[in-house]
Coordinates of C-alpha atoms and ligand atoms in Angstrom, one line a residue:
X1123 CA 15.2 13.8 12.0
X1124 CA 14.7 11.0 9.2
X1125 CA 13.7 7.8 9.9
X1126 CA 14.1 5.8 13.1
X1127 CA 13.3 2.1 13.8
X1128 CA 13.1 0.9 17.7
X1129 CA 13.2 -3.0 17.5
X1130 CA 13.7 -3.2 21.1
X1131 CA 10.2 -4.7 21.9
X1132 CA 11.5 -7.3 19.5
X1133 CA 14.0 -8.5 22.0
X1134 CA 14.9 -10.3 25.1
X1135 CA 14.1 -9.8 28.0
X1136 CA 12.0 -6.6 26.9
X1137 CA 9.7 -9.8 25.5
X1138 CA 9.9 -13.4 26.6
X1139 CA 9.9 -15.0 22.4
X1140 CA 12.1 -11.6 21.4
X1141 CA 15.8 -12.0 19.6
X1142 CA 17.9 -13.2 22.5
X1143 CA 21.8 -11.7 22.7
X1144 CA 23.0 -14.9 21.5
X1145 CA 20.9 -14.6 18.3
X1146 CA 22.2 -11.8 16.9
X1147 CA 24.6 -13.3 14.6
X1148 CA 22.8 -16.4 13.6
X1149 CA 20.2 -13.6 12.1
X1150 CA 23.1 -11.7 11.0
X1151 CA 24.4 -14.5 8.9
X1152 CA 20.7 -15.6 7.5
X1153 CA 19.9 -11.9 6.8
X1154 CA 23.6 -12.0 5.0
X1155 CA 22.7 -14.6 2.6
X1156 CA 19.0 -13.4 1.6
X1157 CA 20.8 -9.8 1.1
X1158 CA 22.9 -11.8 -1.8
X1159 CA 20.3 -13.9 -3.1
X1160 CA 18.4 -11.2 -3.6
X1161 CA 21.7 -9.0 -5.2
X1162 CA 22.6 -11.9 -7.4
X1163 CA 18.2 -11.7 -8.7
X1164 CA 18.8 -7.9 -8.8
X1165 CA 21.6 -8.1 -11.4
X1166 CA 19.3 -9.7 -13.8
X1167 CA 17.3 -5.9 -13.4
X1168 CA 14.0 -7.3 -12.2
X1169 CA 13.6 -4.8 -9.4
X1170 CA 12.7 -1.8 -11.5
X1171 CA 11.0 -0.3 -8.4
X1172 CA 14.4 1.0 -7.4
X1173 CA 15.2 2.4 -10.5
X1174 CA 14.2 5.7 -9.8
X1175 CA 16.6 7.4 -11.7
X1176 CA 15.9 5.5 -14.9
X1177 CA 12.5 6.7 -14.9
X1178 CA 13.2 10.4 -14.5
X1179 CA 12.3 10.9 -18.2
X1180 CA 8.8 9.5 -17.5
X1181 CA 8.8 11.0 -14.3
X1182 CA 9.2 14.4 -16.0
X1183 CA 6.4 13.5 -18.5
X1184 CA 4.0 13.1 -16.0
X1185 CA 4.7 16.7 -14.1
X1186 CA 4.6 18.2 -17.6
X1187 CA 1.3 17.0 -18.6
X1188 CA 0.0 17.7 -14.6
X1189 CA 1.5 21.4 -14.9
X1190 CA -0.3 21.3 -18.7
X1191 CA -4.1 20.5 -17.2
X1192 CA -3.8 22.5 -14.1
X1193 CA -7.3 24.0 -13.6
X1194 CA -9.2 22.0 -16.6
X1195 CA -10.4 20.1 -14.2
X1196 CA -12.3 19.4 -11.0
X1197 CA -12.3 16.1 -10.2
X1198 CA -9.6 13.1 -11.1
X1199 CA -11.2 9.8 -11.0
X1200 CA -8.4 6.7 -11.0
X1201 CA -9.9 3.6 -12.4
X1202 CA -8.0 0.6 -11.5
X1203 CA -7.3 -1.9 -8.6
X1204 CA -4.8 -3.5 -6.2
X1205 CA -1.2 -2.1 -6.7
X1206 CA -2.9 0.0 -9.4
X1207 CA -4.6 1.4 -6.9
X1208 CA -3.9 1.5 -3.0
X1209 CA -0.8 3.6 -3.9
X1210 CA -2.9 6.2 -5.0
X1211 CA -5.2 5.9 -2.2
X1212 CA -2.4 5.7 0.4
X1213 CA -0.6 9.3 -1.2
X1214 CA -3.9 10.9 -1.1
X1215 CA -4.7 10.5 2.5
X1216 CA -0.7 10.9 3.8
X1217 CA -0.4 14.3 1.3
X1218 CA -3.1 16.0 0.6
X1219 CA -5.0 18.4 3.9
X1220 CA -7.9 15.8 5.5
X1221 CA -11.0 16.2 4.1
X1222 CA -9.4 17.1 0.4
X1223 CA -12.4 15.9 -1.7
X1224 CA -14.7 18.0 0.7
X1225 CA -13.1 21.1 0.7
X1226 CA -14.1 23.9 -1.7
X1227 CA -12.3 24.9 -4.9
X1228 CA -10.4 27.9 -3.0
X1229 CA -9.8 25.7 0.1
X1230 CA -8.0 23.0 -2.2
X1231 CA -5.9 26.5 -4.2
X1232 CA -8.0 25.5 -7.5
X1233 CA -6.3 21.8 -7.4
X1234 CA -8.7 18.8 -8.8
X1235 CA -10.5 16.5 -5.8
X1236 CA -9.5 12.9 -6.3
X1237 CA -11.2 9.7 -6.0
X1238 CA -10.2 6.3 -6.5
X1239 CA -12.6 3.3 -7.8
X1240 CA -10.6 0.1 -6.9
X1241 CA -13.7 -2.0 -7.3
X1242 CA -16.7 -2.8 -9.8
X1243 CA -19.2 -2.0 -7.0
X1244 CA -21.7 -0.6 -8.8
X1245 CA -22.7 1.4 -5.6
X1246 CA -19.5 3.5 -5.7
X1247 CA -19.1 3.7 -9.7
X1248 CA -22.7 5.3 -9.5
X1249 CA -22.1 7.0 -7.0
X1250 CA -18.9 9.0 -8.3
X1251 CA -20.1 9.1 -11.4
X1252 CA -23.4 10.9 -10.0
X1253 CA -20.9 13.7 -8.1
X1254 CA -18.5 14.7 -10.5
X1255 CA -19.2 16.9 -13.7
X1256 CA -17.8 15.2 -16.5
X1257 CA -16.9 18.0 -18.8
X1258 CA -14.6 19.2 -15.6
X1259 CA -13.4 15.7 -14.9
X1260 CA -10.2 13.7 -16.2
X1261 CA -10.5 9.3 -15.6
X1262 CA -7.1 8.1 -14.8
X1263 CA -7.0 4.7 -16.1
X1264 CA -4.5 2.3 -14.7
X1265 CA -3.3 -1.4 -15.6
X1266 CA -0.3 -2.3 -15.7
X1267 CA -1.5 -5.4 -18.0
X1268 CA -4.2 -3.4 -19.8
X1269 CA -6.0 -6.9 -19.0
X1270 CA -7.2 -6.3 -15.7
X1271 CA -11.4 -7.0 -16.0
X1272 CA -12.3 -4.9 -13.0
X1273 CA -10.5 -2.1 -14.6
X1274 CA -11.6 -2.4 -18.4
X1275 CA -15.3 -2.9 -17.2
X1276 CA -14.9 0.3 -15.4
X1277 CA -13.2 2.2 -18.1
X1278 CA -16.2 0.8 -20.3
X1279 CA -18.9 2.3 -18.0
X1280 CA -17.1 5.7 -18.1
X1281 CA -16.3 5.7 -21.8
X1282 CA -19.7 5.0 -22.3
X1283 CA -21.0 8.2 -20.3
X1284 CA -18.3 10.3 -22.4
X1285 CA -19.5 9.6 -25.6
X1286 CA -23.2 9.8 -25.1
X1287 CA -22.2 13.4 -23.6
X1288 CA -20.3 13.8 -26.8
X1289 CA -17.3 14.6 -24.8
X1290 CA -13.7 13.9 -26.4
X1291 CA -12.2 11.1 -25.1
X1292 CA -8.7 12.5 -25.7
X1293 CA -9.5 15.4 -22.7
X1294 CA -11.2 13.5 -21.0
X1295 CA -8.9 10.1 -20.7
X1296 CA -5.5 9.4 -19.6
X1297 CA -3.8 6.0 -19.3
X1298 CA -1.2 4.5 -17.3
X1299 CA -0.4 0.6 -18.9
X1300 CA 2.7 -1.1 -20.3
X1301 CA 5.1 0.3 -22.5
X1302 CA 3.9 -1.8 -25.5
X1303 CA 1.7 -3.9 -25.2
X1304 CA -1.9 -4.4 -23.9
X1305 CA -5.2 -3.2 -25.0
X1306 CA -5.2 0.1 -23.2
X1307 CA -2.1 0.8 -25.4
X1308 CA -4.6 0.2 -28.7
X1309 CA -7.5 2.5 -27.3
X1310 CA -4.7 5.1 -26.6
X1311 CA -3.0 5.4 -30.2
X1312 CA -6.3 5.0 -31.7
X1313 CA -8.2 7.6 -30.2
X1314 CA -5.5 10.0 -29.4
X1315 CA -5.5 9.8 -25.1
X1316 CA -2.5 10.5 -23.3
X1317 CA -0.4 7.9 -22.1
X1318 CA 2.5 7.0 -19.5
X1319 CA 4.4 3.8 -19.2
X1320 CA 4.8 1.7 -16.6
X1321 CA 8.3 -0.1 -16.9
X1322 CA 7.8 -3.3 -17.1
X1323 CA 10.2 -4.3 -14.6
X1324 CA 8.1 -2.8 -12.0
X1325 CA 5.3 -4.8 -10.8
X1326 CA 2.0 -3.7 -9.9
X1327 CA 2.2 -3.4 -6.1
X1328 CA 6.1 -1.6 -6.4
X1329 CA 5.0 0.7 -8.6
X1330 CA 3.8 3.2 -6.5
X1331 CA 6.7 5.5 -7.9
X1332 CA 5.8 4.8 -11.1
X1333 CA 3.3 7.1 -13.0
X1334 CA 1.0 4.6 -11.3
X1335 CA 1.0 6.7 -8.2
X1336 CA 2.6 9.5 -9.3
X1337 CA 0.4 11.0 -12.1
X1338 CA -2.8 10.9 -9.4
X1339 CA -0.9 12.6 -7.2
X1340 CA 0.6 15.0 -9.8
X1341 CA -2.6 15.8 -10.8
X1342 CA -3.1 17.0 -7.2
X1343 CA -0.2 19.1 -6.5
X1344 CA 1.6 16.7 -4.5
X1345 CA 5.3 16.9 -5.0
X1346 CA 6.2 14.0 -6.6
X1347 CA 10.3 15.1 -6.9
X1348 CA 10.0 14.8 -3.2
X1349 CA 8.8 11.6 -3.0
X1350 CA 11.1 10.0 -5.3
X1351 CA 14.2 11.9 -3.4
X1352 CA 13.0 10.3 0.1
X1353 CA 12.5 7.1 -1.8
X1354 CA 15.8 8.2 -3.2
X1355 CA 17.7 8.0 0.5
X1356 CA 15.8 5.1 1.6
X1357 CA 17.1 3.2 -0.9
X1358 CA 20.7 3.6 -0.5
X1359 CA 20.3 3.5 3.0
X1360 CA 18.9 -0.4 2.9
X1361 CA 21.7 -1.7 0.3
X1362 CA 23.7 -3.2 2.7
X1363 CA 24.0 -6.4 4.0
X1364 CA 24.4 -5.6 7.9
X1365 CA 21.6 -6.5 9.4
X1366 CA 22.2 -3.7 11.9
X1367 CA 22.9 -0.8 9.9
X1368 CA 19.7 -2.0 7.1
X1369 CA 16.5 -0.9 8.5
X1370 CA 14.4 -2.8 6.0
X1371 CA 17.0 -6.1 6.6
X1372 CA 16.2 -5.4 10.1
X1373 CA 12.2 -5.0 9.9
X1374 CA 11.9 -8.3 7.0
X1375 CA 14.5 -10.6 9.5
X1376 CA 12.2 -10.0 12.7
X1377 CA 9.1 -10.1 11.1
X1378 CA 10.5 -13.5 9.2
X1379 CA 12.4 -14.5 12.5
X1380 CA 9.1 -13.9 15.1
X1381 CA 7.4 -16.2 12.4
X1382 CA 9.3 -19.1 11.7
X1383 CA 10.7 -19.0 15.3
X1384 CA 8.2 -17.7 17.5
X1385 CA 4.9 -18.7 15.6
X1386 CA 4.1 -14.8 15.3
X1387 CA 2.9 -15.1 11.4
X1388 CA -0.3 -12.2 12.2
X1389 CA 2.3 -9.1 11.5
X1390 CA 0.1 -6.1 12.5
X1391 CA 0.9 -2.7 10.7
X1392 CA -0.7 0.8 13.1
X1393 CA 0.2 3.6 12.1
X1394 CA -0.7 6.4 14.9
X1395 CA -1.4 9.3 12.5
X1396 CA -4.5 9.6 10.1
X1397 CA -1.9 11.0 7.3
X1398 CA -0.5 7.4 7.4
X1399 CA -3.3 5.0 8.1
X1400 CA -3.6 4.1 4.0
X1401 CA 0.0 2.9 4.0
X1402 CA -1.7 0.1 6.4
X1403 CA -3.8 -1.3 3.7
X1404 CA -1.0 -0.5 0.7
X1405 CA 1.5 -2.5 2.9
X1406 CA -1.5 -5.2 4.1
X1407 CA -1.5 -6.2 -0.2
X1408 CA 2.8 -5.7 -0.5
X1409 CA 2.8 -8.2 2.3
X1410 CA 0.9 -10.5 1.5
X1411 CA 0.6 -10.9 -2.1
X1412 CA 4.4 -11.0 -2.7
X1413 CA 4.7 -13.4 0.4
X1414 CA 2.4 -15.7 0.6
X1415 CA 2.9 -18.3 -1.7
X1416 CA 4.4 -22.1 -2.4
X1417 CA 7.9 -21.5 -1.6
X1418 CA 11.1 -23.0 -3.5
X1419 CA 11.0 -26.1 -1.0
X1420 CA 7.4 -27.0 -1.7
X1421 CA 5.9 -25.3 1.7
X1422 CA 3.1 -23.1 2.0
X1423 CA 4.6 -20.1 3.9
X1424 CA 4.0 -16.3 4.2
X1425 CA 3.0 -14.0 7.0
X1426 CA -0.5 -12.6 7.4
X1427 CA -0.4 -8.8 7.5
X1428 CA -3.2 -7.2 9.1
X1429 CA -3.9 -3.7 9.1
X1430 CA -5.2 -1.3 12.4
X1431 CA -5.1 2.0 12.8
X1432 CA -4.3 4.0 16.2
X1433 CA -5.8 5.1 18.7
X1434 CA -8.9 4.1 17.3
X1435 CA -8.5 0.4 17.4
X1436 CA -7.2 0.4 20.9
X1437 CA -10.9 0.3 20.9
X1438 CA -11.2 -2.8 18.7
X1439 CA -8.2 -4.9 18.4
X1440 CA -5.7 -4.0 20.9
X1441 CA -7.9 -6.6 23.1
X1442 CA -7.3 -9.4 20.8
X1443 CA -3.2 -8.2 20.8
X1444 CA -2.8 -8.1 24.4
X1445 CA -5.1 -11.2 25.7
X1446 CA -5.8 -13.2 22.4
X1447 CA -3.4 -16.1 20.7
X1448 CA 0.6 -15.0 21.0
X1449 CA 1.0 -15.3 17.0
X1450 CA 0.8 -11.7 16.3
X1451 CA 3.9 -8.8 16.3
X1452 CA 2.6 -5.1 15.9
X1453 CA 4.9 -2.3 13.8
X1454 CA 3.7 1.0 15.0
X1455 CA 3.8 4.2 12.2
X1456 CA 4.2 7.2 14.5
X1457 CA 5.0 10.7 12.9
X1458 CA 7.6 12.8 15.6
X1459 CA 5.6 16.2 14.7
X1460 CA 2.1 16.4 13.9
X1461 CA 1.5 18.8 11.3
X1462 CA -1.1 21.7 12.2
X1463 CA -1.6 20.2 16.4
X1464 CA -4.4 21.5 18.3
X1465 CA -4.2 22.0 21.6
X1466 CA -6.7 20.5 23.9
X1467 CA -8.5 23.5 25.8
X1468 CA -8.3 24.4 30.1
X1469 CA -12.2 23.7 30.3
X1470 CA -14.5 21.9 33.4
X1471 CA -11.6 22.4 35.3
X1472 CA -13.4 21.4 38.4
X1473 CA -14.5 17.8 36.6
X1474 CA -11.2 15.4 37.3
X1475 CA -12.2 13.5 34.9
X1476 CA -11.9 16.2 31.8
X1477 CA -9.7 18.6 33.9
X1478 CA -6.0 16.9 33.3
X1479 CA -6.5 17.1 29.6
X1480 CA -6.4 21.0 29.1
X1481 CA -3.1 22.1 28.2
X1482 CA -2.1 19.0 26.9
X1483 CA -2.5 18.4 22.7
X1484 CA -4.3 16.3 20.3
X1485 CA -0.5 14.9 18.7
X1486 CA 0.6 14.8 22.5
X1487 CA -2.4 12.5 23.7
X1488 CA -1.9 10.7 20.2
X1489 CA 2.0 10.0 20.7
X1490 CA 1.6 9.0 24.6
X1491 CA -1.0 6.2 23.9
X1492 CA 1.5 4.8 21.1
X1493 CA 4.0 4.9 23.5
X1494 CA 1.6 3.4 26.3
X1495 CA 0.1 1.0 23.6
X1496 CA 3.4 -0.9 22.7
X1497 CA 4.3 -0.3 26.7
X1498 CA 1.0 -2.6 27.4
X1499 CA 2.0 -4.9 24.4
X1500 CA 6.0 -5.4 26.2
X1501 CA 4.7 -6.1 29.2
X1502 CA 2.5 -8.8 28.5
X1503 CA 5.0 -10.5 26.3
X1504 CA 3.7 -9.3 23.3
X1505 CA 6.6 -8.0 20.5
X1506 CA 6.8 -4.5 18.8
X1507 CA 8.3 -2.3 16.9
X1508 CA 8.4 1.3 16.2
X1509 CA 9.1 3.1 13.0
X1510 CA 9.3 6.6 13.5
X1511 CA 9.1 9.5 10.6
X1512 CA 10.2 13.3 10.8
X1513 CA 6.6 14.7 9.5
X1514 CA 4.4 13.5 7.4
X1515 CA 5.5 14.9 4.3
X1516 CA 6.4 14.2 0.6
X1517 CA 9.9 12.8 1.5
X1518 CA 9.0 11.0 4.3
X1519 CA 6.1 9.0 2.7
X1520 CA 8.4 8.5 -0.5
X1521 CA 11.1 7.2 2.2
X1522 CA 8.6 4.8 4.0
X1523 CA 7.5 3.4 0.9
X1524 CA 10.8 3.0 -0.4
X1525 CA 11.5 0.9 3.2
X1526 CA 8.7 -1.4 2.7
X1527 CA 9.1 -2.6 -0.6
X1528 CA 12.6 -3.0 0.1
X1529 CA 11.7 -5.2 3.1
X1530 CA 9.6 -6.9 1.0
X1531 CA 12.2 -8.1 -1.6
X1532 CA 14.3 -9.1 1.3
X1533 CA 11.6 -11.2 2.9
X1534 CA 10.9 -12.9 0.1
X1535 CA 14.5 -14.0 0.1
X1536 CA 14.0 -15.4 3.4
X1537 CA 10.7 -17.0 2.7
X1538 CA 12.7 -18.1 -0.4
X1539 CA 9.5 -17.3 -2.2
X1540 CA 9.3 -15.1 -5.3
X1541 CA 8.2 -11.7 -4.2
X1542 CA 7.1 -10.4 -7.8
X1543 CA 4.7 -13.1 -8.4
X1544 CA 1.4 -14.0 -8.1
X1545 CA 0.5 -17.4 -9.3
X1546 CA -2.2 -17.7 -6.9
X1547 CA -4.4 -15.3 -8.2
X1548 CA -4.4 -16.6 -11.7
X1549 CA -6.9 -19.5 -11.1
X1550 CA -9.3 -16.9 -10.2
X1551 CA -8.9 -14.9 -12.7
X1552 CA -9.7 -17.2 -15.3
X1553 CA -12.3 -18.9 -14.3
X1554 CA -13.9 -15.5 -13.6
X1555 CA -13.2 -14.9 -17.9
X1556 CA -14.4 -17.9 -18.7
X1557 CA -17.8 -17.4 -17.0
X1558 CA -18.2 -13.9 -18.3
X1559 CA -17.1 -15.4 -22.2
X1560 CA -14.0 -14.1 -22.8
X1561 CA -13.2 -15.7 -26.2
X1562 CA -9.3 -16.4 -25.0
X1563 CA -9.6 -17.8 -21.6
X1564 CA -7.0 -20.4 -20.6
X1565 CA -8.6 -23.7 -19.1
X1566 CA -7.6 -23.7 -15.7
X1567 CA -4.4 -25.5 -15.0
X1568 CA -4.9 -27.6 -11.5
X1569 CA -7.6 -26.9 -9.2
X1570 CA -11.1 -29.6 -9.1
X1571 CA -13.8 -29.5 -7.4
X1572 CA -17.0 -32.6 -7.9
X1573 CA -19.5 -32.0 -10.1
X1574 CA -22.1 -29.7 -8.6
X1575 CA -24.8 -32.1 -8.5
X1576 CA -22.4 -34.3 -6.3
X1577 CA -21.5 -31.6 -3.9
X1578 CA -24.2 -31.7 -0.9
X1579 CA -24.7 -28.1 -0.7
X1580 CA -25.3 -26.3 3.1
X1581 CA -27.3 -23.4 2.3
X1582 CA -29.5 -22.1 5.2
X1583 CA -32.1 -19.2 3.9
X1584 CA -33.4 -16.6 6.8
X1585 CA -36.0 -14.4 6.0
Ligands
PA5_2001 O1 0.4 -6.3 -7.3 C1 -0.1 -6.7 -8.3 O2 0.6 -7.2 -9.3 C2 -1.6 -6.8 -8.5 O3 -2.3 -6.4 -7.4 C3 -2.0 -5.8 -9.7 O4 -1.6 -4.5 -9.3 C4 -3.5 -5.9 -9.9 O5 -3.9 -7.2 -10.2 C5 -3.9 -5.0 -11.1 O6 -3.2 -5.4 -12.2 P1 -3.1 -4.4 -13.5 O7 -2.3 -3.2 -13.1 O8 -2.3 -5.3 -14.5 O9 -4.5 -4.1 -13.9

């Protein structure tokens, strides 16, 4: 088995708000003309992400240079943040055995551990830095815009710590950044450190099958030819404009439709295996920061995409789904074999409370309280749906991801929002540069707030 998506807690009269019979063609015909909106925008090649077969010779670059450094070092350490980042993160935890950065050199077959900054905390920075060896470790630095201040403030505080060790930045560096342009590109031809391209039709949080994700993972042994084949299927598979034959169509018109119809804007992403909880947060910044935004009509619109994680948040926010406000749908992640199950021993057989669990297993008891979760969910009116993966491999994850940036694209057509930009962020950004000095910061554009000595501060001080 492949993929399968179950939208049938999306519908009447499995849920009171779901699709009704009679809708099925009005969302038909709305998911009809988002899928050409966004093929007329596609002809004009912005959605590199798809173009996986464009970027084979990249692609090849970076298993080349991985097979090349294979067991030079011990540690990789990624530098970089948001889609230059959680891509990473989200590969790690789905491909490589749990526990990786714990296990010893021969558990891990001689491959490097792999850590991932995405923040200037200075807590975690220190604290990597204090683990790893440096002469044994390769920094992965990633920006797509080379300009990211997060990212170049941590590449400083490493560079730093490489050249008082006299260590040559050339081993010991490798960038990912824009074909041309960008600062990371001058460091890189000037002292000699490897570096791959990110195209720049791909934007930072769809370029997970870029080198952006895939040189980390490379680096790791993860088959990277596997997740780009998955990705590969997925793809075609979510071309076409029937809303019943397109999974991600299917998945971006509910989620759109429970929102502008049903009020259900909190869209809930659970995966029920720990391989996939990091897609969560990867797919919490896809939605949201390609969605929510000033729309071509002047509105503020956009879904707010939360992120849980079963069955440990049936113990946390499955309260709030069930009982609080009815603005929320759930998508539950559930993998139809768990890799290496255990099974749950035949002990205290004479304690009923403890004795009806031997026999069973861990993936078993994980599986029925998905399936008992989303029950719960239908029957108090609450909507659902349930993508389902073969395992939890290479080109499964590649296939997933593929699905939700695909769904993505699609819903920004029918938020008639841009989904590649981020216009929000910018004002941020540069006020942020202009406190810290940067010589080229542009003023902001809109955006005032009164002078500080007219704002009548509420500050209350404890301790
Ligand atoms: O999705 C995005 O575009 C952002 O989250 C970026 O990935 C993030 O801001 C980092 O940008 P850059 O890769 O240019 O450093």
């Amino acid at each position: 088995m492949a993929f399968t998506l179950d939208v049938t807690s999306m519908t009447e009269p499995v849920v009171g708000a779901g699709v009704p019979a009679a809708e099925w063609p009005t969302l038909a015909a709305r998911f009809r003309e988002a899928h050409a909106a966004v093929a007329g925008i596609a002809a004009t090649g912005v959605y590199g992400y798809r173009e996986l077969e464009a970027q084979a010779d990249e692609r090849a670059r970076v298993t080349t240079f991985a097979a090349g450094v294979q067991g030079q070092y011990d540690d990789i350490v990624v530098l970089g943040i948001g889609g230059s980042s959680l891509g990473a993160m989200a590969l790690r935890t789905a491909l490589l055995p749990a526990a990786w950065n714990a296990r010893t050199d021969a558990q891990r077959g001689g491959r490097a551990r792999l850590h991932v900054l995405d923040n200037v905390d200075p807590r975690t920075i220190a604290g990597v830095l204090s683990i790893v060896t440096l002469p044994r470790t390769l920094f992965v630095v990633i920006s797509k815009s080379g300009g990211t201040i997060e990212t170049l403030a941590q590449y400083l505080v490493v560079r730093a710590r490489l050249d008082g060790d006299g260590l040559e930045a050339a081993r010991h560096l490798a960038f990912v950044t824009d074909p041309a342009k960008g600062a990371l590109r001058v460091i890189a031809a000037r002292d000699g450190i490897p570096v791959f391209a990110v195209p720049p039709n791909v934007g930072g949080r769809f370029s997970v099958l870029s080198p952006v994700g895939l040189l980390p993972a490379a680096l790791c042994g993860i088959d990277v030819e596997g997740l780009c084949a998955g990705a590969t299927v997925m793809r075609d598979a979510t071309m076409g404009d029937d809303l019943e034959h397109n999974a991600a169509g299917l998945f971006a018109t509910l989620q759109w439709r429970a929102h502008e119809r049903a009020g259900q804007g909190l869209h809930v992403m659970m995966p029920y295996s720990d391989a996939l909880r990091d897609l969560a947060p990867w797919f919490v910044q896809l939605w949201a920061e390609s969605l929510g935004k000033i729309n071509r009509d002047g509105t503020h619109v956009g879904p707010t995409p939360i992120a849980s994680v079963g069955a440990t948040d049936q113990h946390s926010q499955v309260q709030l789904f069930m009982e609080g406000p009815a603005d929320k749908t759930v998508t539950f992640l559930r993998v139809d074999a768990a890799a290496d199950d255990v099974e749950i021993p035949r002990l205290e057989s004479g304690e009923p409370a403890l004795a009806f669990l031997g026999g069973h297993t861990l993936g078993e008891l994980l599986d029925v309280e998905c399936r008992a979760t989303a029950s719960a969910l239908a029957r108090a009116g609450r909507p659902s749906m349930t993508m389902t993966v073969g395992a939890s491999d290479a080109w499964h994850v590649g296939g997933l991801m593929m699905w939700f940036m695909q769904a993505t694209t699609l819903a920004g057509a029918l938020y008639r929002v841009d989904p590649l930009d981020q216009p929000g962020v910018e004002l941020g950004k540069r006020l942020a540069n202009k406190d810290l000095g940067h010589p080229n910061f542009l003023s902001e554009a809109k955006g005032t707030l009164p002078q500080d000595a007219a704002i009548p501060h509420r500050r209350l001080r404890v301790g």
